[in-house]
Every structure is written in C-alpha cells, then in structure tokens.
Amino acid sequence: SVLLPLMRLTRKDGMRAIVVSTPRHEIFVGSEELNRAEKSGRLDFEQDSLPAGVPSRIRKLKRIVQYTAIFDSVPDCVNGSRSVEKNFGESISAYPSDCVVDCVHAEVSKAIGIKAVADYCGIPAERCYAVGDNYNDIRMLDAYYGFAVESANEEVKTHAKQVVSSVAEMIEILLRDNK
C-alpha cells in the first residue's frame, strides 16, 4: 500500500490533517488527533507498516480512491505536492489548491472522464470543450479545446487556448463561433 509512504512524506512536509476517501466514505483525521498519536508514540511513520496510531477506521479501508493532505500554508502545500509528484509521479498525481493537496491514482483525471463519456456517446475529441481554473484541470485543458477563467492560476492559464471571464462567456463564444 502506498498510504504509509504518502502519509510519511506529507507529514514531513507539514501536513496538518488528512481526508481519506473511498467510493462510499470520507474519513477526516485532524491535527489534534495526529499530534496526540505522535506524542504518545503510537504514530511513527518510520515503521514499515501502518502504525498503530493510524485510526482503525483508516486501517480497515479496502479501496482508497483519494488521499487529501491539508497544510497550514500555501508554500507547505506546494512543497507537499511537489514531494508527492517527485516520489510517486508514476502512480499518483498530486493537485495543490490553496492549502490542500488532492492525491489520486495517476490514471484518474477529468480528461480521462471526459474521454470515457465522449467515447460512449460517439463524440470526437475535437468537439469536446473544457473550462478550468486549477491544477487538477490542466490535463483536461491540454486534451481538449480548453478555456481558463480569469481567476485561474497563471500556470493553469498557459494550458488554455482562451481565457474567459466566466463559463457564460465561454458558452457565448462557442455558440457564436458555432464550434
């Protein structure tokens, strides 16, 4: 399981709380619970298995679909995201947003979801459009005709074909240009 090394890495980078998600549940572990477990010696991320201090409600999970690390600051969040990408880039994608890093399987993205729906409906890729504002939208913006909203991160905007003020403006452009 990649959960232990992921927890170890993000804790080292300043992670303060986590949310572990399955298809049916989301489990939140706050900083107080993590700090108590560390101080009591029950949470030692240097072990080779999930330490006893990891709440049993997480230890029992069978299918984790998303791990979210919550940080106190944007720089800690960015560092945590970069660490995850550096250490797990082939198997896990990390998407920072403010003070939160969402970690998912590398083969999970909005672009893959759009492709699945488009293929099922028989819609060619050149007839698919996307709008985004954050790091988790980059693959989608690259894969399809992408729009970014003005409030998007500057790096995200570089992946868009056009920048718009709103989704409404994007729709107006598409209708006007009959794309």
C-alpha positions as YAML, in Angstrom:
chain: A
units: angstrom
residues:
- id: 1
  name: SER
  ca: [0.00, 0.00, 0.00]
- id: 2
  name: VAL
  ca: [1.18, 3.47, -0.83]
- id: 3
  name: LEU
  ca: [-0.78, 5.03, 2.06]
- id: 4
  name: LEU
  ca: [2.02, 4.81, 4.65]
- id: 5
  name: PRO
  ca: [4.76, 6.35, 2.48]
- id: 6
  name: LEU
  ca: [2.30, 9.02, 1.31]
- id: 7
  name: MET
  ca: [1.37, 9.88, 4.91]
- id: 8
  name: ARG
  ca: [5.04, 9.87, 5.94]
- id: 9
  name: LEU
  ca: [6.02, 12.18, 3.08]
- id: 10
  name: THR
  ca: [3.21, 14.69, 3.50]
- id: 11
  name: ARG
  ca: [3.63, 14.77, 7.30]
- id: 12
  name: LYS
  ca: [7.32, 15.60, 6.81]
- id: 13
  name: ASP
  ca: [6.28, 18.47, 4.51]
- id: 14
  name: GLY
  ca: [3.96, 19.95, 7.12]
- id: 15
  name: MET
  ca: [0.66, 18.10, 6.64]
- id: 16
  name: ARG
  ca: [-1.72, 19.01, 9.46]
- id: 17
  name: ALA
  ca: [-4.76, 16.87, 8.69]
- id: 18
  name: ILE
  ca: [-5.89, 14.30, 6.16]
- id: 19
  name: VAL
  ca: [-9.03, 13.09, 4.47]
- id: 20
  name: VAL
  ca: [-9.01, 9.55, 3.14]
- id: 21
  name: SER
  ca: [-11.79, 8.80, 0.65]
- id: 22
  name: THR
  ca: [-13.29, 5.54, -0.56]
- id: 23
  name: PRO
  ca: [-16.18, 5.15, -3.01]
- id: 24
  name: ARG
  ca: [-18.57, 5.30, -0.02]
- id: 25
  name: HIS
  ca: [-16.83, 7.16, 2.80]
- id: 26
  name: GLU
  ca: [-14.62, 10.12, 3.65]
- id: 27
  name: ILE
  ca: [-12.63, 9.92, 6.85]
- id: 28
  name: PHE
  ca: [-11.13, 13.08, 8.37]
- id: 29
  name: VAL
  ca: [-8.20, 12.93, 10.76]
- id: 30
  name: GLY
  ca: [-7.42, 16.32, 12.27]
- id: 31
  name: SER
  ca: [-4.20, 17.79, 13.57]
- id: 32
  name: GLU
  ca: [-5.14, 17.22, 17.22]
- id: 33
  name: GLU
  ca: [-5.66, 13.50, 16.63]
- id: 34
  name: LEU
  ca: [-2.40, 13.24, 14.65]
- id: 35
  name: ASN
  ca: [-0.45, 15.23, 17.26]
- id: 36
  name: ARG
  ca: [-1.82, 13.15, 20.15]
- id: 37
  name: ALA
  ca: [-0.91, 9.93, 18.37]
- id: 38
  name: GLU
  ca: [2.62, 11.19, 17.58]
- id: 39
  name: LYS
  ca: [3.24, 12.40, 21.15]
- id: 40
  name: SER
  ca: [2.10, 9.08, 22.60]
- id: 41
  name: GLY
  ca: [4.49, 7.25, 20.27]
- id: 42
  name: ARG
  ca: [1.63, 5.45, 18.52]
- id: 43
  name: LEU
  ca: [2.19, 7.30, 15.25]
- id: 44
  name: ASP
  ca: [5.67, 6.61, 13.96]
- id: 45
  name: PHE
  ca: [5.83, 7.00, 10.21]
- id: 46
  name: GLU
  ca: [9.28, 5.43, 10.08]
- id: 47
  name: GLN
  ca: [7.76, 1.98, 10.54]
- id: 48
  name: ASP
  ca: [7.27, -0.34, 7.58]
- id: 49
  name: SER
  ca: [3.56, -0.84, 8.15]
- id: 50
  name: LEU
  ca: [0.70, 1.44, 9.08]
- id: 51
  name: PRO
  ca: [1.45, 2.43, 12.67]
- id: 52
  name: ALA
  ca: [-0.99, 1.66, 15.47]
- id: 53
  name: GLY
  ca: [-1.68, 5.40, 15.79]
- id: 54
  name: VAL
  ca: [-3.36, 5.49, 12.39]
- id: 55
  name: PRO
  ca: [-7.02, 5.38, 13.34]
- id: 56
  name: SER
  ca: [-8.55, 1.93, 12.91]
- id: 57
  name: ARG
  ca: [-11.24, 3.47, 10.69]
- id: 58
  name: ILE
  ca: [-8.47, 4.15, 8.13]
- id: 59
  name: ARG
  ca: [-6.53, 0.93, 8.74]
- id: 60
  name: LYS
  ca: [-9.65, -1.09, 7.81]
- id: 61
  name: LEU
  ca: [-10.25, 0.63, 4.45]
- id: 62
  name: LYS
  ca: [-10.09, -1.65, 1.44]
- id: 63
  name: ARG
  ca: [-10.23, 0.70, -1.55]
- id: 64
  name: ILE
  ca: [-8.88, 4.21, -1.11]
- id: 65
  name: VAL
  ca: [-9.63, 6.41, -4.12]
- id: 66
  name: GLN
  ca: [-8.28, 9.74, -2.86]
- id: 67
  name: TYR
  ca: [-5.92, 10.95, -0.18]
- id: 68
  name: THR
  ca: [-6.14, 14.63, 0.72]
- id: 69
  name: ALA
  ca: [-3.44, 16.33, 2.78]
- id: 70
  name: ILE
  ca: [-4.28, 19.63, 4.44]
- id: 71
  name: PHE
  ca: [-1.49, 22.11, 5.16]
- id: 72
  name: ASP
  ca: [-1.25, 25.34, 7.18]
- id: 73
  name: SER
  ca: [0.24, 27.39, 4.35]
- id: 74
  name: VAL
  ca: [0.29, 27.56, 0.57]
- id: 75
  name: PRO
  ca: [4.12, 27.13, 0.41]
- id: 76
  name: ASP
  ca: [3.87, 23.95, 2.55]
- id: 77
  name: CYS
  ca: [1.07, 22.74, 0.28]
- id: 78
  name: VAL
  ca: [3.11, 23.36, -2.87]
- id: 79
  name: ASN
  ca: [6.15, 21.62, -1.32]
- id: 80
  name: GLY
  ca: [3.97, 18.68, -0.31]
- id: 81
  name: SER
  ca: [2.54, 18.42, -3.80]
- id: 82
  name: ARG
  ca: [5.99, 18.53, -5.39]
- id: 83
  name: SER
  ca: [7.26, 15.87, -3.00]
- id: 84
  name: VAL
  ca: [4.38, 13.55, -3.88]
- id: 85
  name: GLU
  ca: [4.92, 14.08, -7.62]
- id: 86
  name: LYS
  ca: [8.68, 13.55, -7.25]
- id: 87
  name: ASN
  ca: [8.34, 10.37, -5.20]
- id: 88
  name: PHE
  ca: [5.15, 8.85, -6.63]
- id: 89
  name: GLY
  ca: [4.72, 10.60, -10.01]
- id: 90
  name: GLU
  ca: [4.26, 7.40, -12.00]
- id: 91
  name: SER
  ca: [1.49, 6.09, -9.77]
- id: 92
  name: ILE
  ca: [-0.03, 9.14, -8.04]
- id: 93
  name: SER
  ca: [-0.99, 12.60, -9.28]
- id: 94
  name: ALA
  ca: [-0.98, 15.42, -6.72]
- id: 95
  name: TYR
  ca: [-3.10, 18.52, -7.29]
- id: 96
  name: PRO
  ca: [-2.49, 21.50, -4.99]
- id: 97
  name: SER
  ca: [-5.22, 24.05, -4.32]
- id: 98
  name: ASP
  ca: [-4.65, 26.72, -1.69]
- id: 99
  name: CYS
  ca: [-3.65, 24.70, 1.39]
- id: 100
  name: VAL
  ca: [-4.92, 21.31, 0.18]
- id: 101
  name: VAL
  ca: [-3.27, 18.61, -1.94]
- id: 102
  name: ASP
  ca: [-5.55, 16.01, -3.53]
- id: 103
  name: CYS
  ca: [-3.72, 12.78, -4.36]
- id: 104
  name: VAL
  ca: [-5.30, 10.30, -6.77]
- id: 105
  name: HIS
  ca: [-4.18, 7.41, -8.95]
- id: 106
  name: ALA
  ca: [-2.16, 8.74, -11.89]
- id: 107
  name: GLU
  ca: [-4.70, 7.32, -14.33]
- id: 108
  name: VAL
  ca: [-7.55, 9.33, -12.80]
- id: 109
  name: SER
  ca: [-8.25, 12.77, -14.22]
- id: 110
  name: LYS
  ca: [-11.01, 14.92, -15.63]
- id: 111
  name: ALA
  ca: [-9.54, 14.37, -19.11]
- id: 112
  name: ILE
  ca: [-9.94, 10.61, -18.76]
- id: 113
  name: GLY
  ca: [-13.52, 11.06, -17.54]
- id: 114
  name: ILE
  ca: [-14.40, 13.28, -20.50]
- id: 115
  name: LYS
  ca: [-12.82, 10.79, -22.91]
- id: 116
  name: ALA
  ca: [-14.87, 7.94, -21.46]
- id: 117
  name: VAL
  ca: [-18.13, 9.86, -21.81]
- id: 118
  name: ALA
  ca: [-17.23, 11.17, -25.28]
- id: 119
  name: ASP
  ca: [-16.28, 7.69, -26.50]
- id: 120
  name: TYR
  ca: [-19.51, 6.24, -25.10]
- id: 121
  name: CYS
  ca: [-21.57, 8.97, -26.79]
- id: 122
  name: GLY
  ca: [-19.60, 8.87, -30.05]
- id: 123
  name: ILE
  ca: [-18.39, 12.47, -29.75]
- id: 124
  name: PRO
  ca: [-15.00, 13.15, -31.37]
- id: 125
  name: ALA
  ca: [-12.34, 14.81, -29.19]
- id: 126
  name: GLU
  ca: [-12.27, 17.91, -31.40]
- id: 127
  name: ARG
  ca: [-15.92, 18.55, -30.43]
- id: 128
  name: CYS
  ca: [-15.15, 18.47, -26.68]
- id: 129
  name: TYR
  ca: [-14.53, 21.67, -24.73]
- id: 130
  name: ALA
  ca: [-13.31, 22.20, -21.21]
- id: 131
  name: VAL
  ca: [-13.13, 25.06, -18.76]
- id: 132
  name: GLY
  ca: [-10.93, 25.10, -15.68]
- id: 133
  name: ASP
  ca: [-9.29, 27.18, -13.03]
- id: 134
  name: ASN
  ca: [-6.96, 24.93, -11.07]
- id: 135
  name: TYR
  ca: [-4.11, 22.42, -11.31]
- id: 136
  name: ASN
  ca: [-6.46, 19.44, -11.46]
- id: 137
  name: ASP
  ca: [-7.84, 20.88, -14.72]
- id: 138
  name: ILE
  ca: [-4.52, 21.01, -16.62]
- id: 139
  name: ARG
  ca: [-4.72, 17.56, -18.24]
- id: 140
  name: MET
  ca: [-8.28, 18.32, -19.35]
- id: 141
  name: LEU
  ca: [-7.30, 21.71, -20.80]
- id: 142
  name: ASP
  ca: [-4.41, 20.08, -22.67]
- id: 143
  name: ALA
  ca: [-6.52, 17.20, -24.01]
- id: 144
  name: TYR
  ca: [-9.43, 19.27, -25.31]
- id: 145
  name: TYR
  ca: [-10.14, 22.78, -26.52]
- id: 146
  name: GLY
  ca: [-9.54, 24.40, -23.15]
- id: 147
  name: PHE
  ca: [-10.73, 27.63, -21.63]
- id: 148
  name: ALA
  ca: [-9.45, 29.02, -18.33]
- id: 149
  name: VAL
  ca: [-11.33, 31.54, -16.27]
- id: 150
  name: GLU
  ca: [-9.64, 34.84, -15.45]
- id: 151
  name: SER
  ca: [-9.38, 33.93, -11.77]
- id: 152
  name: ALA
  ca: [-7.33, 30.82, -12.61]
- id: 153
  name: ASN
  ca: [-3.75, 30.36, -11.52]
- id: 154
  name: GLU
  ca: [-1.32, 31.80, -14.10]
- id: 155
  name: GLU
  ca: [0.23, 28.39, -14.78]
- id: 156
  name: VAL
  ca: [-3.22, 26.94, -15.49]
- id: 157
  name: LYS
  ca: [-3.94, 29.77, -17.94]
- id: 158
  name: THR
  ca: [-0.89, 28.77, -20.02]
- id: 159
  name: HIS
  ca: [-2.62, 25.45, -20.79]
- id: 160
  name: ALA
  ca: [-5.80, 27.09, -22.11]
- id: 161
  name: LYS
  ca: [-6.49, 28.15, -25.66]
- id: 162
  name: GLN
  ca: [-8.56, 31.09, -24.38]
- id: 163
  name: VAL
  ca: [-9.10, 32.89, -21.09]
- id: 164
  name: VAL
  ca: [-12.66, 33.96, -20.30]
- id: 165
  name: SER
  ca: [-14.32, 35.90, -17.51]
- id: 166
  name: SER
  ca: [-16.91, 33.19, -16.85]
- id: 167
  name: VAL
  ca: [-18.43, 29.93, -18.03]
- id: 168
  name: ALA
  ca: [-21.24, 32.01, -19.54]
- id: 169
  name: GLU
  ca: [-18.71, 33.86, -21.71]
- id: 170
  name: MET
  ca: [-17.25, 30.54, -22.84]
- id: 171
  name: ILE
  ca: [-20.70, 29.31, -23.86]
- id: 172
  name: GLU
  ca: [-21.37, 32.58, -25.75]
- id: 173
  name: ILE
  ca: [-18.09, 32.15, -27.65]
- id: 174
  name: LEU
  ca: [-18.90, 28.54, -28.53]
- id: 175
  name: LEU
  ca: [-22.41, 29.42, -29.70]
- id: 176
  name: ARG
  ca: [-21.22, 32.48, -31.65]
- id: 177
  name: ASP
  ca: [-18.37, 30.64, -33.35]
- id: 178
  name: ASN
  ca: [-20.51, 27.51, -33.82]
- id: 179
  name: LYS
  ca: [-17.65, 25.37, -32.59]
...
